[in-house]
Amino acid sequence: MKKIIALAFALVASSVFAAEFPDISIADLKQAIADKKVTVIDVNGPASYKAGHVPTAVDFATQKDSLASVLPADKGALVVAYCGGPACSAYKAAANAASQLGYTNVKHLSAGISGWKAANEALEK
């Protein structure tokens, strides 16, 4: 019985940690955008998206029901989700959705839109 409980605990713990996504720096994201090797997902909502977002980003709020259609066919392609900034965890909705669709290279721009702006990076409107 102890082995079954330990196994169940290990499975639950691994599924919790599987939901974490590695961070990507602003510089690395900029390069991936320039190289056209990333799909960027903005999770800040339509008003924020309209006010300005990371170049090439898609608005998760309007695309979540058809997310598969805006993601690349290659399940190993880079997908980056972001939200407001380091204290925001809303990005996980998009990152988890991409992961559930089978994408294996999903990352998080933890700096978020606030970090992007603070670094004086260009916004797309």
C-alpha angles and dihedrals in degrees: 000000000000090000091052092050091047091049092049090049091049092051093049092046093050092050090052092051092044088066091065116097128204119251125246123204124236090245093052092046091049090052093048090050091049089049091047090234102125142065110213122203122199114205098182097101134255098288093052091042091053091048091057139308141184107289114271092011120144122220107248093200092062097034104040095099091051099030093131089062094058096044121085123261090240106087089200093058119118115265119182125192126191141172135178103318147295095319094049121095099178089105088076091075091063095036091051091046091053091045091050088052087059102262111149103186101061117150139178128231094213091184086067124187091313091058092044090054093043088055088055092241119163119265126215118220 
